[in-house]
XYZ file of N, CA and C in Angstrom:
531
model
N 19.473 -6.614 -13.782
C 18.524 -7.252 -12.892
C 17.179 -6.545 -13.032
N 16.158 -7.268 -13.436
C 14.822 -6.714 -13.562
C 13.983 -7.142 -12.361
N 13.404 -6.149 -11.670
C 12.599 -6.428 -10.489
C 11.330 -5.581 -10.505
N 10.349 -6.021 -9.756
C 9.134 -5.242 -9.507
C 8.689 -5.616 -8.098
N 8.694 -4.651 -7.204
C 8.320 -4.911 -5.814
C 6.989 -4.288 -5.414
N 6.351 -3.537 -6.296
C 5.112 -2.853 -5.926
C 4.004 -3.325 -6.859
N 3.363 -4.419 -6.465
C 2.301 -5.015 -7.269
C 1.024 -5.118 -6.442
N -0.087 -5.094 -7.117
C -1.377 -5.294 -6.454
C -2.156 -6.333 -7.237
N -3.045 -7.006 -6.543
C -3.723 -8.158 -7.098
C -5.201 -8.090 -6.767
N -5.935 -9.072 -7.166
C -7.387 -9.064 -7.027
C -7.840 -8.890 -5.568
N -7.066 -9.360 -4.604
C -7.499 -9.273 -3.204
C -7.676 -7.834 -2.720
N -6.907 -6.907 -3.263
C -6.993 -5.531 -2.762
C -8.224 -4.811 -3.285
N -8.869 -5.346 -4.316
C -10.103 -4.765 -4.807
C -9.945 -3.704 -5.883
N -8.760 -3.134 -6.042
C -8.577 -2.111 -7.087
C -7.546 -2.531 -8.129
N -7.333 -3.831 -8.198
C -6.464 -4.392 -9.234
C -7.103 -5.700 -9.681
N -6.587 -6.252 -10.740
C -7.120 -7.526 -11.207
C -5.971 -8.515 -11.319
N -6.313 -9.770 -11.404
C -5.305 -10.803 -11.581
C -4.967 -11.521 -10.297
N -4.830 -12.811 -10.438
C -4.447 -13.652 -9.311
C -2.933 -13.587 -9.119
N -2.483 -13.880 -7.921
C -1.051 -13.841 -7.615
C -0.245 -14.712 -8.570
N -0.713 -15.920 -8.814
C 0.049 -16.831 -9.674
C 0.179 -16.288 -11.099
N -0.838 -15.591 -11.580
C -0.754 -14.994 -12.915
C 0.345 -13.925 -12.956
N 0.504 -13.188 -11.876
C 1.582 -12.188 -11.807
C 2.943 -12.873 -11.826
N 3.055 -13.969 -11.092
C 4.312 -14.714 -11.061
C 4.633 -15.245 -12.458
N 3.660 -15.849 -13.095
C 3.883 -16.393 -14.435
C 4.251 -15.296 -15.431
N 3.598 -14.153 -15.328
C 3.928 -13.033 -16.217
C 5.327 -12.505 -15.917
N 5.698 -12.442 -14.657
C 7.047 -12.026 -14.294
C 8.103 -12.925 -14.911
N 7.866 -14.218 -14.878
C 8.784 -15.176 -15.495
C 8.826 -14.935 -17.003
N 7.658 -14.776 -17.590
C 7.544 -14.576 -19.042
C 8.316 -13.347 -19.527
N 8.295 -12.263 -18.769
C 8.979 -11.035 -19.212
C 10.416 -10.940 -18.700
N 10.872 -11.975 -18.000
C 12.266 -12.040 -17.603
C 12.640 -11.333 -16.317
N 11.672 -11.158 -15.419
C 12.017 -10.561 -14.130
C 12.928 -11.507 -13.346
N 13.886 -10.922 -12.651
C 14.757 -11.679 -11.769
C 14.074 -11.884 -10.422
N 13.431 -10.809 -9.948
C 12.708 -10.848 -8.675
C 11.335 -10.232 -8.876
N 10.378 -10.769 -8.127
C 9.033 -10.218 -8.134
C 8.555 -10.147 -6.700
N 8.159 -8.967 -6.297
C 7.583 -8.782 -4.971
C 6.074 -8.769 -5.064
N 5.444 -9.594 -4.288
C 3.992 -9.609 -4.189
C 3.642 -8.709 -3.008
N 2.881 -7.646 -3.256
C 2.713 -6.627 -2.210
C 1.324 -6.016 -2.200
N 0.348 -6.800 -1.843
C -0.993 -6.239 -1.763
C -1.126 -5.300 -0.577
N -2.219 -4.535 -0.586
C -2.472 -3.558 0.468
C -2.847 -4.232 1.783
N -2.254 -3.743 2.841
C -2.622 -4.161 4.180
C -4.101 -3.831 4.409
N -4.815 -4.673 5.145
C -6.198 -4.327 5.477
C -6.255 -2.981 6.206
N -7.334 -2.260 5.980
C -7.490 -0.962 6.622
C -7.953 -1.147 8.061
N -7.368 -0.365 8.936
C -7.630 -0.509 10.365
C -8.482 0.621 10.925
N -8.645 1.672 10.180
C -9.163 2.905 10.747
C -10.421 3.453 10.093
N -10.840 2.853 8.995
C -11.942 3.427 8.240
C -13.271 2.909 8.766
N -14.188 3.816 8.972
C -15.525 3.488 9.414
C -16.153 2.519 8.401
N -16.676 1.390 8.861
C -17.267 0.421 7.925
C -18.363 1.032 7.050
N -18.998 2.103 7.504
C -20.029 2.764 6.708
C -19.435 3.446 5.473
N -18.162 3.843 5.564
C -17.535 4.562 4.451
C -16.470 3.728 3.747
N -16.293 2.512 4.166
C -15.264 1.648 3.599
C -15.738 1.058 2.284
N -14.997 1.322 1.243
C -15.293 0.707 -0.050
C -14.423 -0.528 -0.189
N -14.990 -1.636 -0.623
C -14.198 -2.864 -0.726
C -13.001 -2.734 -1.663
N -13.020 -1.739 -2.543
C -11.917 -1.579 -3.490
C -10.705 -0.873 -2.879
N -10.729 -0.580 -1.594
C -9.649 0.187 -0.985
C -8.472 -0.680 -0.551
N -8.730 -1.876 -0.068
C -7.649 -2.718 0.450
C -8.170 -4.138 0.678
N -7.240 -5.022 0.946
C -7.566 -6.410 1.230
C -8.355 -6.498 2.549
N -9.414 -7.274 2.591
C -10.121 -7.481 3.857
C -9.227 -8.219 4.863
N -9.404 -7.949 6.131
C -8.570 -8.547 7.185
C -8.595 -10.074 7.129
N -9.767 -10.656 6.836
C -9.845 -12.123 6.817
C -9.052 -12.740 5.668
N -8.672 -11.939 4.687
C -7.873 -12.441 3.564
C -6.369 -12.418 3.846
N -5.934 -11.671 4.835
C -4.500 -11.511 5.081
C -3.768 -12.843 5.291
N -4.232 -13.744 6.168
C -3.508 -15.022 6.329
C -3.466 -15.845 5.045
N -4.568 -15.845 4.297
C -4.603 -16.593 3.034
C -3.654 -15.981 2.004
N -3.556 -14.661 2.004
C -2.633 -13.964 1.109
C -1.195 -14.404 1.386
N -0.808 -14.376 2.655
C 0.559 -14.758 3.021
C 0.815 -16.224 2.686
N -0.129 -17.102 2.992
C 0.022 -18.528 2.665
C 0.225 -18.731 1.166
N -0.575 -18.035 0.363
C -0.455 -18.189 -1.089
C 0.885 -17.650 -1.588
N 1.316 -16.531 -1.052
C 2.623 -15.979 -1.447
C 3.750 -16.956 -1.123
N 3.724 -17.529 0.068
C 4.765 -18.475 0.466
C 4.726 -19.733 -0.398
N 3.533 -20.190 -0.734
C 3.380 -21.346 -1.624
C 3.996 -21.047 -2.996
N 3.680 -19.878 -3.556
C 4.199 -19.511 -4.879
C 5.708 -19.295 -4.847
N 6.206 -18.753 -3.753
C 7.657 -18.554 -3.596
C 8.381 -19.899 -3.713
N 7.828 -20.906 -3.064
C 8.423 -22.242 -3.113
C 8.209 -22.897 -4.479
N 6.999 -22.815 -4.994
C 6.660 -23.464 -6.257
C 7.535 -22.969 -7.417
N 7.832 -21.685 -7.437
C 8.559 -21.101 -8.574
C 10.012 -20.740 -8.238
N 10.527 -21.286 -7.151
C 11.858 -20.892 -6.681
C 12.969 -21.120 -7.700
N 12.807 -22.063 -8.599
C 13.838 -22.316 -9.603
C 13.685 -21.440 -10.846
N 12.620 -20.630 -10.887
C 12.365 -19.804 -12.065
C 12.430 -18.309 -11.792
N 12.095 -17.912 -10.566
C 12.064 -16.496 -10.216
C 12.164 -16.368 -8.700
N 12.804 -15.313 -8.263
C 12.947 -15.036 -6.830
C 11.738 -14.221 -6.379
N 10.814 -14.899 -5.687
C 9.598 -14.241 -5.201
C 9.871 -13.664 -3.823
N 9.474 -12.420 -3.630
C 9.558 -11.771 -2.323
C 8.142 -11.545 -1.811
N 7.934 -11.868 -0.552
C 6.624 -11.717 0.063
C 6.567 -10.348 0.723
N 5.690 -9.504 0.203
C 5.626 -8.141 0.684
C 4.226 -7.693 1.038
N 4.188 -6.473 1.523
C 2.940 -5.850 1.934
C 3.084 -4.360 1.722
N 2.049 -3.733 1.190
C 2.014 -2.275 1.210
C 1.229 -1.891 2.447
N 1.950 -1.383 3.432
C 1.358 -1.082 4.728
C 1.092 0.388 4.895
N -0.175 0.746 4.868
C -0.521 2.148 5.077
C -0.046 2.608 6.440
N 0.516 3.818 6.467
C 0.781 4.466 7.741
C -0.448 5.300 8.069
N -1.008 5.057 9.237
C -2.174 5.797 9.692
C -1.877 6.263 11.112
N -1.761 7.560 11.247
C -1.419 8.130 12.552
C -2.443 7.694 13.603
N -1.928 7.265 14.757
C -2.782 6.798 15.834
C -3.014 5.290 15.820
N -2.595 4.613 14.750
C -2.787 3.178 14.614
C -1.450 2.443 14.540
N -0.417 3.052 15.052
C 0.916 2.465 14.965
C 0.996 1.089 15.622
N 0.370 0.906 16.774
C 0.437 -0.395 17.465
C -0.225 -1.488 16.630
N -1.360 -1.180 16.014
C -2.064 -2.159 15.184
C -1.266 -2.488 13.922
N -0.656 -1.460 13.335
C 0.167 -1.664 12.139
C 1.367 -2.543 12.492
N 2.029 -2.217 13.574
C 3.196 -2.990 13.999
C 2.824 -4.451 14.252
N 1.666 -4.684 14.839
C 1.216 -6.053 15.121
C 1.086 -6.856 13.818
N 0.509 -6.251 12.786
C 0.377 -6.943 11.491
C 1.751 -7.197 10.880
N 2.606 -6.210 10.949
C 3.935 -6.357 10.346
C 4.734 -7.450 11.047
N 4.625 -7.526 12.367
C 5.389 -8.526 13.116
C 4.775 -9.927 13.051
N 3.521 -10.025 12.662
C 2.824 -11.316 12.681
C 3.175 -12.233 11.510
N 3.813 -11.693 10.479
C 4.055 -12.478 9.270
C 5.509 -12.354 8.825
N 5.977 -13.328 8.043
C 7.387 -13.324 7.610
C 7.621 -12.504 6.329
N 7.378 -11.212 6.407
C 7.541 -10.347 5.230
C 8.991 -10.261 4.818
N 9.227 -10.295 3.518
C 10.563 -9.986 2.998
C 10.764 -8.473 2.968
N 9.675 -7.754 2.827
C 9.740 -6.290 2.826
C 8.338 -5.734 3.049
N 8.303 -4.503 3.540
C 7.037 -3.790 3.724
C 7.212 -2.391 3.144
N 6.315 -2.045 2.244
C 6.288 -0.710 1.657
C 5.450 0.172 2.574
N 5.994 1.289 2.965
C 5.227 2.251 3.745
C 4.587 3.256 2.806
N 3.297 3.443 2.936
C 2.601 4.399 2.091
C 1.649 5.233 2.919
N 1.484 6.458 2.477
C 0.478 7.327 3.081
C -0.562 7.595 2.005
N -1.740 7.067 2.214
C -2.881 7.331 1.344
C -3.919 8.166 2.085
N -3.939 8.019 3.400
C -5.006 8.592 4.205
C -4.524 9.739 5.084
N -5.344 10.746 5.132
C -5.238 11.792 6.146
C -6.546 11.662 6.922
N -6.471 11.009 8.075
C -7.690 10.622 8.776
C -8.389 9.543 7.971
N -9.680 9.711 7.724
C -10.419 8.748 6.900
C -10.450 9.150 5.428
N -9.880 10.273 5.096
C -9.859 10.761 3.717
C -8.707 10.117 2.953
N -9.049 9.360 1.930
C -8.047 8.743 1.068
C -7.742 9.725 -0.058
N -6.610 10.380 0.032
C -6.246 11.410 -0.941
C -5.916 10.825 -2.312
N -5.782 9.504 -2.390
C -5.432 8.859 -3.658
C -6.631 8.224 -4.357
N -7.816 8.350 -3.772
C -9.008 7.690 -4.299
C -9.847 8.686 -5.100
N -10.083 8.368 -6.360
C -10.836 9.269 -7.244
C -12.240 9.548 -6.715
N -12.794 8.636 -5.923
C -14.137 8.836 -5.383
C -14.151 9.836 -4.237
N -12.961 10.220 -3.767
C -12.891 11.128 -2.635
C -12.228 12.459 -2.987
N -12.190 12.783 -4.270
C -11.585 14.038 -4.721
C -12.280 15.249 -4.096
N -13.555 15.141 -3.805
C -14.289 16.251 -3.192
C -13.700 16.643 -1.842
N -12.899 15.763 -1.260
C -12.250 16.085 0.015
C -11.327 17.294 -0.067
N -10.890 17.629 -1.276
C -10.016 18.799 -1.463
C -10.784 20.116 -1.356
N -12.085 20.066 -1.589
C -12.882 21.289 -1.631
C -12.821 22.044 -0.306
N -12.519 23.333 -0.417
C -12.486 24.201 0.753
C -11.242 24.064 1.609
N -10.315 23.253 1.194
C -9.096 23.057 1.990
C -7.962 23.919 1.445
N -7.094 24.341 2.331
C -5.858 25.027 1.949
C -4.910 23.939 1.437
N -4.611 23.980 0.158
C -3.801 22.933 -0.462
C -2.438 22.818 0.205
N -1.850 23.960 0.539
C -0.549 23.940 1.210
C -0.649 23.189 2.535
N -1.716 23.426 3.282
C -1.891 22.746 4.574
C -2.070 21.240 4.384
N -2.786 20.843 3.349
C -2.958 19.410 3.080
C -1.598 18.788 2.757
N -0.810 19.456 1.931
C 0.526 18.953 1.607
C 1.386 18.863 2.863
N 1.321 19.875 3.706
C 2.101 19.848 4.957
C 1.694 18.664 5.825
N 0.391 18.445 5.944
C -0.101 17.322 6.745
C 0.357 15.992 6.134
N 0.287 15.893 4.821
C 0.695 14.671 4.138
C 2.171 14.369 4.391
N 3.033 15.367 4.185
C 4.462 15.095 4.339
C 4.873 14.942 5.803
N 4.113 15.495 6.714
C 4.336 15.197 8.135
C 4.021 13.724 8.399
N 2.949 13.230 7.793
C 2.596 11.809 7.948
C 3.677 10.920 7.340
N 4.227 11.310 6.188
C 5.311 10.539 5.573
C 6.509 10.483 6.523
N 6.860 11.622 7.107
C 7.994 11.644 8.052
C 7.719 10.747 9.262
N 6.501 10.791 9.773
C 6.149 9.929 10.912
C 6.239 8.452 10.520
N 5.801 8.139 9.306
C 5.892 6.748 8.830
C 7.342 6.288 8.827
N 8.218 7.125 8.302
C 9.644 6.780 8.245
C 10.191 6.557 9.644
N 9.817 7.426 10.571
C 10.342 7.351 11.942
C 9.887 6.106 12.698
N 8.808 5.470 12.264
C 8.348 4.266 12.972
C 9.344 3.121 12.838
N 10.065 3.085 11.722
C 10.963 1.968 11.474
C 10.256 0.717 10.990
N 8.952 0.802 10.720
C 8.178 -0.363 10.285
C 8.461 -0.751 8.840
N 8.881 0.210 8.043
C 8.878 0.037 6.589
C 10.288 -0.056 6.024
N 10.417 -0.818 4.957
C 11.705 -0.947 4.278
C 11.933 0.189 3.301
N 10.878 0.702 2.747
C 10.957 1.906 1.920
C 9.569 2.529 1.817
N 9.536 3.757 1.339
C 8.283 4.485 1.194
C 7.845 4.403 -0.265
N 6.582 4.073 -0.469
C 6.036 3.951 -1.816
C 5.393 5.247 -2.284
N 5.451 5.468 -3.552
C 4.844 6.617 -4.242
C 4.690 7.842 -3.344
N 5.829 8.369 -2.963
C 5.880 9.501 -2.030
C 5.176 10.750 -2.577
N 4.912 10.765 -3.871
C 4.253 11.921 -4.478
C 2.799 11.651 -4.861
N 2.167 10.639 -4.282
C 0.791 10.298 -4.635
C -0.167 11.452 -4.369
N 0.209 12.353 -3.498
C -0.656 13.483 -3.166
C -0.976 14.353 -4.384
N -0.131 14.350 -5.377
C -0.365 15.199 -6.559
C -1.203 14.491 -7.629
N -1.705 13.325 -7.333
C -2.404 12.497 -8.314
C -3.510 13.227 -9.075
N -4.259 14.079 -8.406
C -5.396 14.734 -9.046
C -5.113 16.188 -9.424
N -3.845 16.564 -9.398
C -3.460 17.882 -9.887
C -3.549 19.011 -8.877
N -3.863 18.709 -7.643
C -3.883 19.747 -6.618
C -2.450 19.978 -6.148
N -1.948 21.166 -6.387
C -0.583 21.499 -5.976
C -0.575 22.888 -5.356
N 0.286 23.102 -4.377
C 0.368 24.438 -3.766
C 0.827 25.448 -4.819
N 0.152 26.582 -4.851
C 0.477 27.614 -5.835
C 1.592 28.518 -5.333
N 1.521 28.900 -4.089
C 2.507 29.831 -3.530
C 3.313 29.116 -2.463
N 4.537 29.543 -2.295
C 5.385 29.041 -1.228
C 5.044 29.834 0.027
N 4.644 29.142 1.072
C 4.348 29.794 2.344
C 5.610 29.849 3.179
N 5.613 30.695 4.168
C 6.753 30.803 5.086
C 6.914 29.535 5.890
N 8.076 29.327 6.446
C 8.365 28.111 7.207
C 7.669 28.099 8.532
């Protein structure tokens, strides 16, 4: 069984390709299931610092779900389409996240931690955020956020749990517990 549940598309701003092109390519390469899972709109980032390439705009969310459901039906005899979302866990925004998750008929939701506050640790444009920080403390904060995400029960699984190491910042010494 060949599947792919973690895909991004033009709506999120940091990927290319329309949803239907992904579906057609999935059929072409013999996928059994394809999950369409663009990024949930960001709820916490100051509009002054929000880059459009970070996530799908809020006004696109209903259209995204409608298009996914349309494609699921259109290609049902060729591929099993799953309607998904990569839902950032952002501490302090649990009620808003839950509202989005409950508002739509998701087949699955990927829980991801990209942000520590407004700092996106996975964004190459924000690598300077590491400067002057205790790397061990950043890792501790990140994995505490991952644990909190899991405890919410909002997500079906956690995505790229090791994204924090993307730019090569790793704790050098083991600190005490």
